[in-house]
């Protein structure tokens, strides 16, 4: 870990201890890092504190002490506030330290944070993930990284404590752009999976038997194999929340529009997910999209 | 093969020797069936005839001689004409024989053919396939079957000469309905794959590197792993023709409408594929959908 390693034991700060964040933070402790934590709701940190994490009163206080500060929060507005707000971590961070946003957030914001960080002599990376709660727990996330390649290499061991498929994607924002590609592919496919299942129901087929015919061929997908069975069982528990999908698709659509890309499927999927949320399903799993068609 | 087996060596008729049909017919001969063939273009049968297949002058003449007559043609209008036309196989078929349409065609037409066949004491099955030219060649097709279950069981050995994932889906038309589920899932996903790739290009990412981040996770699909690399290489050769996708989506949309299902993604995909065909890409592979976005 180059420079970082030569400074002795590396201190990692972690801001945002939701389902994903807490598992990621725990894996960092397991890998031997000193861990400083802060989360909006302190109660979420209790087990981590018992396991040895150190609580700090606010994001800025975490960044003041850490060599590497990681954020895993909810919305781009949270990211903007934590990084660039009046008590933000860019202003407070330990000189020469690394700031890594792992929230799925706006590529444009990632680029702004990178610029502001650089002015302060800080390194910033955008590094959103995929793999869900199970990937986070097992340290098997896919991590998509944007920023300076040297910074990426310096903090690679930190990423390796949380993920297995860790890919440097390019300049600041490239991690977020890659995650948008991921969400675009997922959302359009979820329409197809939903429509195929409702078509099967309406035409009197046995949907589980239909899956047996189609899931191993050209229609096959992670969602068809993993979410379609949940739909068939009537299980709409969130693996990934509808409200977060709407957030992500909103970012993707905004970015696509800025690039002059008319993303018809993305746009349609966003509309349908918004309709679903308006019907009270915003905290259901994304597979609840099927309800739009019933 | 119950009754069929007791009549001595089983004669199979095969009508339609395109890329798929010829490979399927060849596998039937390899499995030991006597094979009678007819195709609109006789030259397509030449190698099969050298290998031992027997040419018949017309579909009706095939059905007159065969215990099991299989059709693998292009459009529902072809299917209708071959089965129910003035020189159709329902009128001509050997009493007690089996008629199997493996074309991807209309579920409603499959039900009509079933009724007309029954009036003549014939068994009919709809049994469309997926798996493409390679699946057909290797005898590894997925075969989705509708009709009477007894008829399905009687001809199962015939299916087993052509496919590996052979599933009885229900009454007449159920095979076609299942194939529609397959095409619906594929078409919506192809929008997602295309939009994700063009998003990657426009945002300055390396699309192949993006695939490395996203293809093994929740965005993963057969199309992302098999067609996205072709797109990246600029290869738009047909694995599956745009014009055939349009045919299939048209059937699916008509069926969906008849069931009162508003299939937004399917409808959008069909519109985009039609736009693509109008731009001269009807004989490209379905992955050419990406060109709509560029």
Coordinates of C-alpha atoms in Angstrom, one line a residue:
Chain A
X1 CA 0.0 0.0 0.0
X2 CA 3.0 2.3 -0.8
X3 CA 2.9 5.5 1.2
X4 CA 0.1 4.4 3.4
X5 CA 1.8 1.2 4.5
X6 CA 4.9 3.1 5.5
X7 CA 3.0 5.2 8.0
X8 CA 2.4 2.2 10.3
X9 CA -1.0 0.6 11.0
X10 CA -3.6 2.1 8.6
X11 CA -6.6 3.8 10.0
X12 CA -9.8 3.4 8.0
X13 CA -12.8 5.6 8.6
X14 CA -16.3 4.4 7.6
X15 CA -19.3 6.7 7.3
X16 CA -22.7 5.1 6.9
X17 CA -23.5 1.8 8.6
X18 CA -26.6 0.6 6.8
X19 CA -27.0 -3.1 5.8
X20 CA -24.2 -2.8 3.2
X21 CA -21.9 -0.4 5.1
X22 CA -21.9 -2.3 8.3
X23 CA -20.8 -5.6 6.6
X24 CA -18.1 -3.8 4.6
X25 CA -16.8 -2.0 7.8
X26 CA -16.7 -5.3 9.6
X27 CA -14.7 -6.9 6.8
X28 CA -12.2 -4.0 7.1
X29 CA -11.8 -4.7 10.8
X30 CA -11.3 -8.4 10.1
X31 CA -8.6 -7.5 7.7
X32 CA -6.8 -5.8 10.5
X33 CA -7.5 -2.1 9.9
X34 CA -8.2 0.2 12.8
X35 CA -11.7 1.4 12.2
X36 CA -13.3 4.7 13.0
X37 CA -17.0 4.9 12.3
X38 CA -19.9 7.4 12.1
X39 CA -23.5 6.9 11.1
X40 CA -26.5 9.1 11.2
X41 CA -28.2 6.6 13.6
X42 CA -25.7 5.7 16.3
X43 CA -27.6 2.6 17.3
X44 CA -26.6 1.0 14.1
X45 CA -23.0 1.0 15.2
X46 CA -23.4 -0.8 18.5
X47 CA -22.2 -4.3 17.5
X48 CA -19.3 -2.9 15.5
X49 CA -18.2 -0.8 18.6
X50 CA -18.3 -4.0 20.7
X51 CA -16.1 -5.6 18.1
X52 CA -13.5 -2.8 18.4
X53 CA -14.6 0.0 16.1
X54 CA -14.1 3.5 17.5
X55 CA -17.1 5.9 17.3
X56 CA -16.5 9.5 16.2
X57 CA -19.0 12.4 16.5
X58 CA -19.6 13.2 12.9
X59 CA -18.2 12.5 9.5
X60 CA -15.6 15.3 9.7
X61 CA -14.2 13.8 12.9
X62 CA -13.8 10.4 11.2
X63 CA -11.9 12.0 8.3
X64 CA -9.7 14.0 10.6
X65 CA -8.3 10.7 12.1
X66 CA -8.4 8.3 9.1
X67 CA -5.8 7.5 6.4
X68 CA -8.6 6.3 4.2
X69 CA -12.2 7.5 4.7
X70 CA -15.0 5.6 3.1
X71 CA -18.6 6.7 2.7
X72 CA -21.5 4.4 2.0
X73 CA -24.7 6.5 2.4
X74 CA -28.0 6.8 0.6
X75 CA -28.5 9.6 -1.8
X76 CA -26.2 11.9 -3.9
X77 CA -27.5 14.8 -1.7
X78 CA -26.1 12.9 1.4
X79 CA -22.8 12.4 -0.5
X80 CA -22.6 16.1 -1.4
X81 CA -23.3 17.2 2.1
X82 CA -20.8 14.8 3.7
X83 CA -18.0 15.7 1.3
X84 CA -18.6 19.3 0.4
X85 CA -20.9 20.7 3.1
X86 CA -19.9 23.2 5.8
X87 CA -18.7 20.3 8.1
X88 CA -17.7 18.2 5.1
X89 CA -14.9 15.7 5.0
X90 CA -13.0 17.4 2.2
X91 CA -12.4 20.4 4.5
X92 CA -11.7 18.3 7.5
X93 CA -9.6 15.3 6.2
X94 CA -6.2 14.5 7.4
X95 CA -3.7 15.9 4.8
X96 CA -2.6 13.3 2.2
X97 CA -5.4 11.0 3.1
X98 CA -7.7 9.1 0.7
X99 CA -11.5 9.7 0.4
X100 CA -13.6 7.0 -1.2
X101 CA -17.3 7.3 -1.9
X102 CA -18.8 3.8 -2.3
X103 CA -22.4 5.0 -2.5
X104 CA -24.1 4.7 -5.9
X105 CA -24.1 8.4 -6.7
X106 CA -23.8 10.9 -9.5
X107 CA -20.8 10.7 -11.9
X108 CA -20.8 14.5 -12.1
X109 CA -20.7 14.8 -8.4
X110 CA -17.9 12.4 -8.2
X111 CA -15.9 14.6 -10.6
X112 CA -16.6 17.7 -8.5
X113 CA -15.5 15.9 -5.3
X114 CA -12.4 14.8 -7.1
X115 CA -11.6 18.4 -8.1
X116 CA -12.3 19.8 -4.6
X117 CA -10.2 17.1 -3.0
X118 CA -7.3 17.7 -5.2
X119 CA -7.3 21.4 -4.3
X120 CA -6.8 20.3 -0.7
X121 CA -4.0 17.7 -1.6
X122 CA -6.4 14.8 -1.0
X123 CA -7.0 11.8 -3.2
X124 CA -10.6 10.9 -4.0
X125 CA -12.0 7.8 -5.7
X126 CA -15.6 6.9 -6.6
X127 CA -16.0 3.2 -6.0
X128 CA -19.7 2.0 -6.1
X129 CA -20.3 -1.7 -5.7
X130 CA -22.7 -4.4 -6.7
X131 CA -23.3 -7.8 -5.1
X132 CA -25.9 -6.8 -2.5
X133 CA -26.1 -7.6 1.2
X134 CA -24.7 -11.1 0.7
X135 CA -21.8 -9.8 -1.4
X136 CA -21.1 -7.2 1.3
X137 CA -21.2 -9.8 4.1
X138 CA -19.0 -12.3 2.4
X139 CA -16.5 -9.7 1.2
X140 CA -17.3 -10.6 -2.4
X141 CA -18.5 -7.3 -3.8
X142 CA -17.8 -6.1 -7.4
X143 CA -16.1 -2.7 -6.9
X144 CA -16.0 -0.3 -9.9
X145 CA -13.4 2.4 -9.4
X146 CA -12.9 5.9 -10.9
X147 CA -10.2 8.4 -10.1
X148 CA -6.4 8.5 -10.4
X149 CA -4.9 5.0 -11.0
X150 CA -2.1 5.6 -8.5
X151 CA -4.7 6.3 -5.8
X152 CA -6.5 3.2 -6.8
X153 CA -3.4 1.1 -6.5
X154 CA -2.5 2.6 -3.1
X155 CA -5.8 1.7 -1.6
X156 CA -6.3 -1.6 -3.4
X157 CA -5.7 -3.7 -0.2
X158 CA -8.6 -1.8 1.4
X159 CA -10.9 -2.7 -1.5
X160 CA -9.6 -6.3 -1.3
X161 CA -11.0 -6.6 2.2
X162 CA -14.5 -5.9 0.8
X163 CA -14.6 -7.3 -2.7
X164 CA -13.3 -9.8 -5.2
X165 CA -14.0 -8.3 -8.6
X166 CA -12.2 -5.0 -8.3
X167 CA -11.8 -3.1 -11.6
X168 CA -10.2 0.3 -12.2
X169 CA -12.5 1.9 -14.8
X170 CA -10.9 5.2 -15.5
X171 CA -10.9 8.9 -14.4
X172 CA -13.1 10.4 -11.6
X173 CA -16.7 9.4 -12.2
X174 CA -15.9 6.3 -14.2
X175 CA -16.8 4.1 -11.2
X176 CA -20.2 5.7 -11.0
X177 CA -20.7 5.6 -14.8
X178 CA -19.9 1.8 -14.7
X179 CA -22.5 1.3 -12.0
X180 CA -25.0 3.2 -14.1
X181 CA -24.3 0.7 -16.9
X182 CA -25.1 -2.1 -14.4
X183 CA -28.3 -0.5 -13.3
X184 CA -29.5 0.2 -16.9
X185 CA -29.0 -3.4 -17.8
X186 CA -30.8 -4.6 -14.7
X187 CA -33.8 -2.3 -15.0
X188 CA -34.6 -3.1 -18.6
X189 CA -34.2 -6.8 -17.9
X190 CA -36.5 -6.6 -15.0
X191 CA -39.3 -5.4 -17.3
X192 CA -38.6 -8.4 -19.5
X193 CA -38.7 -10.9 -16.6
X194 CA -41.9 -9.3 -15.2
X195 CA -43.7 -9.3 -18.5
X196 CA -42.6 -12.9 -19.3
X197 CA -43.9 -14.0 -15.9
X198 CA -47.3 -12.2 -16.2
X199 CA -47.6 -13.5 -19.8
X200 CA -47.0 -17.0 -18.4
X201 CA -49.7 -16.5 -15.7
X202 CA -52.3 -15.1 -18.1
X203 CA -51.8 -17.7 -20.7
X204 CA -52.4 -20.5 -18.1
X205 CA -48.9 -21.7 -18.0
X206 CA -47.1 -22.9 -14.9
X207 CA -44.5 -20.1 -14.4
X208 CA -42.0 -22.4 -12.6
X209 CA -42.2 -24.8 -15.5
X210 CA -41.7 -22.0 -17.9
X211 CA -38.5 -21.1 -16.1
X212 CA -37.3 -24.6 -16.5
X213 CA -37.6 -24.2 -20.3
X214 CA -36.1 -20.7 -20.6
X215 CA -33.7 -19.9 -17.9
X216 CA -30.7 -21.8 -19.2
X217 CA -30.9 -20.4 -22.8
X218 CA -30.7 -17.0 -24.5
X219 CA -33.3 -15.5 -22.2
X220 CA -31.3 -16.5 -19.1
X221 CA -30.2 -13.8 -16.7
X222 CA -29.3 -13.4 -13.0
X223 CA -32.7 -11.8 -12.4
X224 CA -34.6 -14.7 -14.2
X225 CA -32.8 -17.2 -12.0
X226 CA -32.8 -15.3 -8.8
X227 CA -35.8 -12.9 -8.7
X228 CA -38.3 -14.7 -10.9
X229 CA -38.5 -17.6 -8.3
X230 CA -39.2 -15.1 -5.6
X231 CA -42.0 -13.6 -7.6
X232 CA -43.5 -17.0 -8.1
X233 CA -43.3 -17.6 -4.4
X234 CA -45.0 -14.2 -3.7
X235 CA -41.8 -12.9 -2.0
X236 CA -41.3 -9.2 -2.5
X237 CA -38.8 -8.6 0.3
X238 CA -36.1 -6.2 -0.7
X239 CA -32.8 -7.6 -2.0
X240 CA -32.6 -4.1 -3.5
X241 CA -35.2 -1.5 -2.7
X242 CA -37.5 0.0 -5.4
X243 CA -36.7 3.5 -4.0
X244 CA -33.0 3.0 -4.5
X245 CA -33.6 1.7 -8.0
X246 CA -35.5 4.9 -8.8
X247 CA -32.6 7.0 -7.4
X248 CA -30.1 5.1 -9.5
X249 CA -32.2 5.2 -12.7
X250 CA -32.7 8.9 -12.1
X251 CA -29.0 9.5 -12.0
X252 CA -28.5 7.3 -15.1
X253 CA -31.2 9.1 -17.0
X254 CA -29.7 12.5 -16.2
X255 CA -26.3 11.3 -17.2
X256 CA -27.6 9.7 -20.4
X257 CA -29.4 12.9 -21.3
X258 CA -26.3 15.0 -20.7
X259 CA -24.5 12.7 -23.2
X260 CA -27.3 13.0 -25.8
X261 CA -28.2 9.3 -25.4
X262 CA -31.9 8.5 -25.7
X263 CA -32.2 5.5 -23.5
X264 CA -35.8 4.4 -24.2
X265 CA -35.7 1.3 -22.0
X266 CA -34.1 3.1 -19.1
X267 CA -36.7 5.9 -19.4
X268 CA -39.6 3.4 -19.5
X269 CA -38.2 1.4 -16.6
X270 CA -37.9 4.5 -14.5
X271 CA -41.5 5.6 -15.2
X272 CA -42.7 2.1 -14.2
X273 CA -40.7 2.0 -11.0
X274 CA -42.0 5.5 -10.1
X275 CA -45.6 4.3 -10.7
X276 CA -44.8 1.3 -8.5
X277 CA -43.5 3.5 -5.7
X278 CA -46.5 5.8 -5.9
X279 CA -48.6 2.7 -5.4
X280 CA -46.9 2.2 -2.0
X281 CA -44.2 -0.3 -3.0
X282 CA -41.1 1.9 -2.6
X283 CA -39.7 -0.3 0.2
X284 CA -40.3 -3.5 -1.7
X285 CA -37.7 -5.3 -3.6
X286 CA -37.2 -4.5 -7.3
X287 CA -38.9 -7.7 -8.3
X288 CA -42.2 -6.1 -7.2
X289 CA -42.1 -4.5 -10.7
X290 CA -44.3 -7.5 -11.7
X291 CA -47.2 -5.9 -9.8
X292 CA -47.4 -3.1 -12.4
X293 CA -48.5 -5.7 -14.9
X294 CA -51.1 -7.5 -12.9
Chain B
X1 CA -42.6 -44.9 -27.9
X2 CA -45.8 -47.0 -27.2
X3 CA -47.9 -47.4 -30.3
X4 CA -45.4 -45.9 -32.6
X5 CA -42.6 -48.3 -31.6
X6 CA -44.8 -51.3 -32.1
X7 CA -45.3 -50.4 -35.7
X8 CA -41.7 -51.2 -36.6
X9 CA -39.1 -48.6 -37.7
X10 CA -40.5 -45.1 -37.2
X11 CA -40.7 -42.9 -40.2
X12 CA -40.2 -39.2 -39.5
X13 CA -41.1 -36.5 -42.0
X14 CA -39.3 -33.1 -41.9
X15 CA -40.6 -30.0 -43.6
X16 CA -38.4 -26.9 -43.8
X17 CA -34.6 -27.4 -44.1
X18 CA -33.2 -24.0 -43.1
X19 CA -30.2 -23.7 -40.8
X20 CA -32.2 -25.0 -37.9
X21 CA -34.3 -27.5 -39.7
X22 CA -31.5 -29.2 -41.5
X23 CA -29.5 -29.8 -38.3
X24 CA -32.5 -31.1 -36.5
X25 CA -33.3 -33.5 -39.4
X26 CA -29.8 -34.7 -39.5
X27 CA -29.9 -35.6 -35.8
X28 CA -33.1 -37.5 -36.4
X29 CA -31.3 -39.6 -39.1
X30 CA -28.4 -40.1 -36.7
X31 CA -30.8 -41.4 -34.1
X32 CA -31.9 -44.1 -36.6
X33 CA -35.2 -42.7 -37.9
X34 CA -36.1 -43.1 -41.6
X35 CA -36.3 -39.5 -42.8
X36 CA -38.6 -38.0 -45.4
X37 CA -38.0 -34.4 -46.3
X38 CA -39.4 -31.5 -48.2
X39 CA -38.3 -27.9 -48.3
X40 CA -39.4 -25.0 -50.5
X41 CA -35.9 -24.8 -51.9
X42 CA -34.8 -28.3 -52.9
X43 CA -31.1 -27.5 -53.2
X44 CA -31.1 -27.1 -49.4
X45 CA -31.7 -30.8 -49.0
X46 CA -28.9 -32.1 -51.2
X47 CA -26.4 -33.1 -48.5
X48 CA -29.2 -34.7 -46.4
X49 CA -30.3 -36.8 -49.4
X50 CA -26.8 -38.0 -49.9
X51 CA -26.8 -39.0 -46.3
X52 CA -29.9 -41.1 -46.8
X53 CA -32.9 -38.9 -46.5
X54 CA -35.8 -39.4 -48.9
X55 CA -37.1 -36.4 -50.9
X56 CA -40.9 -36.0 -51.3
X57 CA -42.6 -33.6 -53.7
X58 CA -44.5 -31.5 -51.2
X59 CA -45.4 -31.3 -47.6
X60 CA -48.6 -33.4 -48.0
X61 CA -46.5 -36.2 -49.6
X62 CA -44.2 -36.2 -46.6
X63 CA -47.1 -36.4 -44.2
X64 CA -48.7 -39.2 -46.2
X65 CA -45.7 -41.4 -45.5
X66 CA -44.5 -40.4 -42.0
X67 CA -45.5 -41.6 -38.6
X68 CA -44.3 -38.3 -37.2
X69 CA -44.3 -35.1 -39.4
X70 CA -42.3 -32.2 -38.1
X71 CA -42.4 -28.6 -39.6
X72 CA -39.7 -26.0 -39.1
X73 CA -40.6 -23.1 -41.3
X74 CA -40.5 -19.3 -41.1
X75 CA -43.7 -17.5 -40.5
X76 CA -47.2 -18.4 -39.0
X77 CA -48.6 -17.9 -42.5
X78 CA -46.3 -20.7 -43.7
X79 CA -47.4 -22.9 -40.8
X80 CA -51.1 -22.2 -41.6
X81 CA -50.7 -22.9 -45.2
X82 CA -48.7 -26.2 -44.7
X83 CA -51.1 -27.5 -42.0
X84 CA -54.5 -26.2 -43.1
X85 CA -54.1 -25.1 -46.7
X86 CA -55.7 -26.9 -49.6
X87 CA -52.7 -29.2 -49.9
X88 CA -52.2 -29.2 -46.2
X89 CA -50.7 -31.9 -44.1
X90 CA -53.7 -32.2 -41.8
X91 CA -55.8 -33.3 -44.8
X92 CA -53.1 -35.6 -46.1
X93 CA -51.5 -37.1 -43.1
X94 CA -51.3 -40.9 -42.5
X95 CA -54.1 -41.8 -40.1
X96 CA -53.1 -41.9 -36.5
X97 CA -49.8 -40.1 -37.1
X98 CA -48.3 -37.2 -35.2
X99 CA -47.9 -33.7 -36.5
X100 CA -45.4 -31.4 -34.7
X101 CA -44.9 -27.8 -35.5
X102 CA -41.5 -26.6 -34.2
X103 CA -41.6 -23.2 -35.9
X104 CA -42.0 -20.3 -33.5
X105 CA -45.6 -19.4 -34.4
X106 CA -48.8 -18.2 -33.0
X107 CA -50.3 -19.9 -29.9
X108 CA -53.8 -19.3 -31.3
X109 CA -52.9 -21.0 -34.6
X110 CA -51.4 -23.9 -32.7
X111 CA -54.8 -24.4 -30.9
X112 CA -56.6 -24.3 -34.3
X113 CA -54.3 -26.8 -35.8
X114 CA -54.8 -29.0 -32.7
X115 CA -58.6 -28.9 -33.2
X116 CA -58.5 -29.6 -36.9
X117 CA -56.0 -32.4 -36.4
X118 CA -58.2 -34.0 -33.8
X119 CA -61.2 -34.0 -36.1
X120 CA -59.1 -36.1 -38.4
X121 CA -57.9 -38.5 -35.7
X122 CA -54.4 -37.0 -35.7
X123 CA -52.3 -35.9 -32.8
X124 CA -50.8 -32.4 -33.0
X125 CA -48.2 -30.8 -30.8
X126 CA -46.6 -27.3 -30.8
X127 CA -43.0 -27.5 -29.9
X128 CA -40.9 -24.4 -30.6
X129 CA -37.3 -24.5 -29.6
X130 CA -34.5 -22.2 -28.3
X131 CA -30.8 -22.8 -28.5
X132 CA -30.0 -21.4 -32.0
X133 CA -28.0 -23.0 -34.8
X134 CA -25.4 -24.4 -32.4
X135 CA -28.1 -26.0 -30.2
X136 CA -29.7 -27.5 -33.3
X137 CA -26.4 -28.8 -34.6
X138 CA -25.4 -30.4 -31.3
X139 CA -28.8 -31.8 -30.5
X140 CA -29.0 -29.6 -27.4
X141 CA -32.1 -27.6 -28.1
X142 CA -34.6 -26.5 -25.4
X143 CA -38.0 -27.8 -26.6
X144 CA -41.2 -26.4 -25.2
X145 CA -44.2 -28.5 -25.9
X146 CA -47.9 -28.0 -25.9
X147 CA -50.7 -30.5 -26.7
X148 CA -51.9 -33.7 -25.2
X149 CA -49.5 -35.2 -22.7
X150 CA -50.0 -38.7 -24.0
X151 CA -48.9 -37.5 -27.5
X152 CA -45.9 -35.7 -25.9
X153 CA -44.9 -39.0 -24.2
X154 CA -45.3 -41.0 -27.4
X155 CA -43.0 -38.8 -29.4
X156 CA -40.5 -38.0 -26.6
X157 CA -37.8 -40.1 -28.2
X158 CA -38.1 -38.0 -31.3
X159 CA -37.6 -34.9 -29.3
X160 CA -34.7 -36.4 -27.5
X161 CA -32.9 -36.8 -30.8
X162 CA -32.9 -33.0 -31.2
X163 CA -32.8 -31.5 -27.7
X164 CA -31.8 -31.9 -24.1
X165 CA -34.2 -29.6 -22.2
X166 CA -37.5 -31.0 -23.2
X167 CA -40.5 -29.7 -21.1
X168 CA -44.2 -30.4 -21.5
X169 CA -45.8 -27.1 -20.9
X170 CA -49.5 -27.8 -21.1
X171 CA -52.4 -27.9 -23.6
X172 CA -52.2 -27.0 -27.3
X173 CA -50.5 -23.6 -27.7
X174 CA -48.6 -23.8 -24.4
X175 CA -45.3 -24.5 -26.2
X176 CA -45.8 -21.4 -28.3
X177 CA -46.8 -19.3 -25.2
X178 CA -43.6 -20.5 -23.5
X179 CA -41.5 -19.5 -26.4
X180 CA -43.2 -16.1 -26.3
X181 CA -42.1 -15.7 -22.6
X182 CA -38.6 -16.5 -23.8
X183 CA -38.7 -13.9 -26.6
X184 CA -40.2 -11.2 -24.3
X185 CA -37.4 -11.7 -21.7
X186 CA -34.8 -11.6 -24.5
X187 CA -36.1 -8.5 -26.2
X188 CA -36.4 -6.3 -23.1
X189 CA -32.9 -7.4 -22.0
X190 CA -31.4 -6.6 -25.4
X191 CA -32.5 -3.0 -24.9
X192 CA -30.8 -2.9 -21.5
X193 CA -27.6 -4.5 -22.9
X194 CA -27.6 -2.0 -25.8
X195 CA -28.2 1.0 -23.7
X196 CA -25.6 0.0 -21.1
X197 CA -23.0 -0.4 -23.9
X198 CA -23.8 2.9 -25.6
X199 CA -23.8 4.6 -22.2
X200 CA -20.4 3.1 -21.6
X201 CA -19.1 4.4 -24.9
X202 CA -20.5 7.9 -24.5
X203 CA -19.1 8.3 -21.0
X204 CA -15.6 7.4 -22.2
X205 CA -15.5 4.0 -20.5
X206 CA -13.9 0.9 -22.0
X207 CA -16.9 -1.2 -22.7
X208 CA -15.0 -4.5 -22.4
X209 CA -13.7 -3.4 -19.0
X210 CA -17.3 -2.5 -18.0
X211 CA -18.4 -6.0 -18.8
X212 CA -15.7 -7.3 -16.5
X213 CA -17.3 -5.4 -13.7
X214 CA -20.9 -6.1 -14.4
X215 CA -21.4 -9.4 -16.2
X216 CA -21.0 -11.7 -13.2
X217 CA -23.4 -9.8 -11.0
X218 CA -27.1 -8.9 -10.9
X219 CA -26.8 -7.4 -14.4
X220 CA -25.5 -10.6 -15.8
X221 CA -27.3 -12.4 -18.6
X222 CA -26.8 -14.7 -21.6
X223 CA -27.0 -11.6 -23.9
X224 CA -24.5 -9.6 -21.9
X225 CA -22.0 -12.4 -21.9
X226 CA -22.6 -13.6 -25.5
X227 CA -23.9 -10.7 -27.6
X228 CA -22.2 -7.7 -25.9
X229 CA -18.7 -8.9 -26.8
X230 CA -19.9 -9.2 -30.5
X231 CA -21.1 -5.7 -30.4
X232 CA -17.8 -4.5 -29.0
X233 CA -16.1 -6.3 -31.8
X234 CA -18.4 -4.7 -34.4
X235 CA -19.8 -8.2 -35.3
X236 CA -23.5 -7.9 -36.3
X237 CA -23.7 -11.3 -38.0
X238 CA -27.0 -13.0 -37.3
X239 CA -27.1 -15.6 -34.5
X240 CA -30.8 -14.7 -34.6
X241 CA -32.2 -12.4 -37.3
X242 CA -33.8 -9.0 -36.6
X243 CA -36.7 -9.9 -38.9
X244 CA -37.4 -13.1 -37.0
X245 CA -37.3 -11.2 -33.7
X246 CA -39.9 -8.8 -35.1
X247 CA -42.1 -11.7 -36.2
X248 CA -41.9 -13.2 -32.7
X249 CA -42.5 -10.0 -30.9
X250 CA -45.5 -9.3 -33.1
X251 CA -47.0 -12.7 -32.1
X252 CA -46.2 -12.1 -28.5
X253 CA -47.7 -8.6 -28.5
X254 CA -50.9 -9.8 -30.2
X255 CA -51.2 -12.6 -27.6
X256 CA -50.5 -10.2 -24.8
X257 CA -53.1 -7.8 -26.0
X258 CA -55.6 -10.7 -26.3
X259 CA -55.0 -11.5 -22.7
X260 CA -55.3 -7.8 -21.6
X261 CA -51.6 -7.6 -20.7
X262 CA -50.0 -4.3 -21.3
X263 CA -46.5 -5.3 -22.0
X264 CA -44.7 -2.0 -22.1
X265 CA -41.2 -3.3 -22.6
X266 CA -42.2 -5.8 -25.3
X267 CA -44.1 -3.0 -27.1
X268 CA -41.1 -0.7 -27.0
X269 CA -38.7 -3.4 -28.1
X270 CA -40.9 -4.2 -31.0
X271 CA -41.0 -0.6 -32.1
X272 CA -37.2 -0.3 -31.9
X273 CA -36.6 -3.5 -33.8
X274 CA -39.0 -2.3 -36.5
X275 CA -37.1 1.0 -36.7
X276 CA -33.9 -1.0 -37.0
X277 CA -35.3 -3.2 -39.8
X278 CA -36.6 -0.1 -41.6
X279 CA -33.0 1.2 -41.5
X280 CA -31.9 -1.8 -43.5
X281 CA -30.8 -4.1 -40.7
X282 CA -33.5 -6.8 -40.9
X283 CA -31.0 -9.5 -41.8
X284 CA -28.6 -8.5 -39.1
X285 CA -28.3 -10.3 -35.7
X286 CA -30.5 -9.0 -32.9
X287 CA -27.5 -7.4 -31.3
X288 CA -27.6 -4.8 -34.0
X289 CA -30.3 -3.1 -31.8
X290 CA -27.4 -1.1 -30.4
X291 CA -27.3 0.9 -33.6
X292 CA -30.6 2.5 -32.8
X293 CA -28.9 4.3 -29.9
X294 CA -25.8 5.4 -31.7

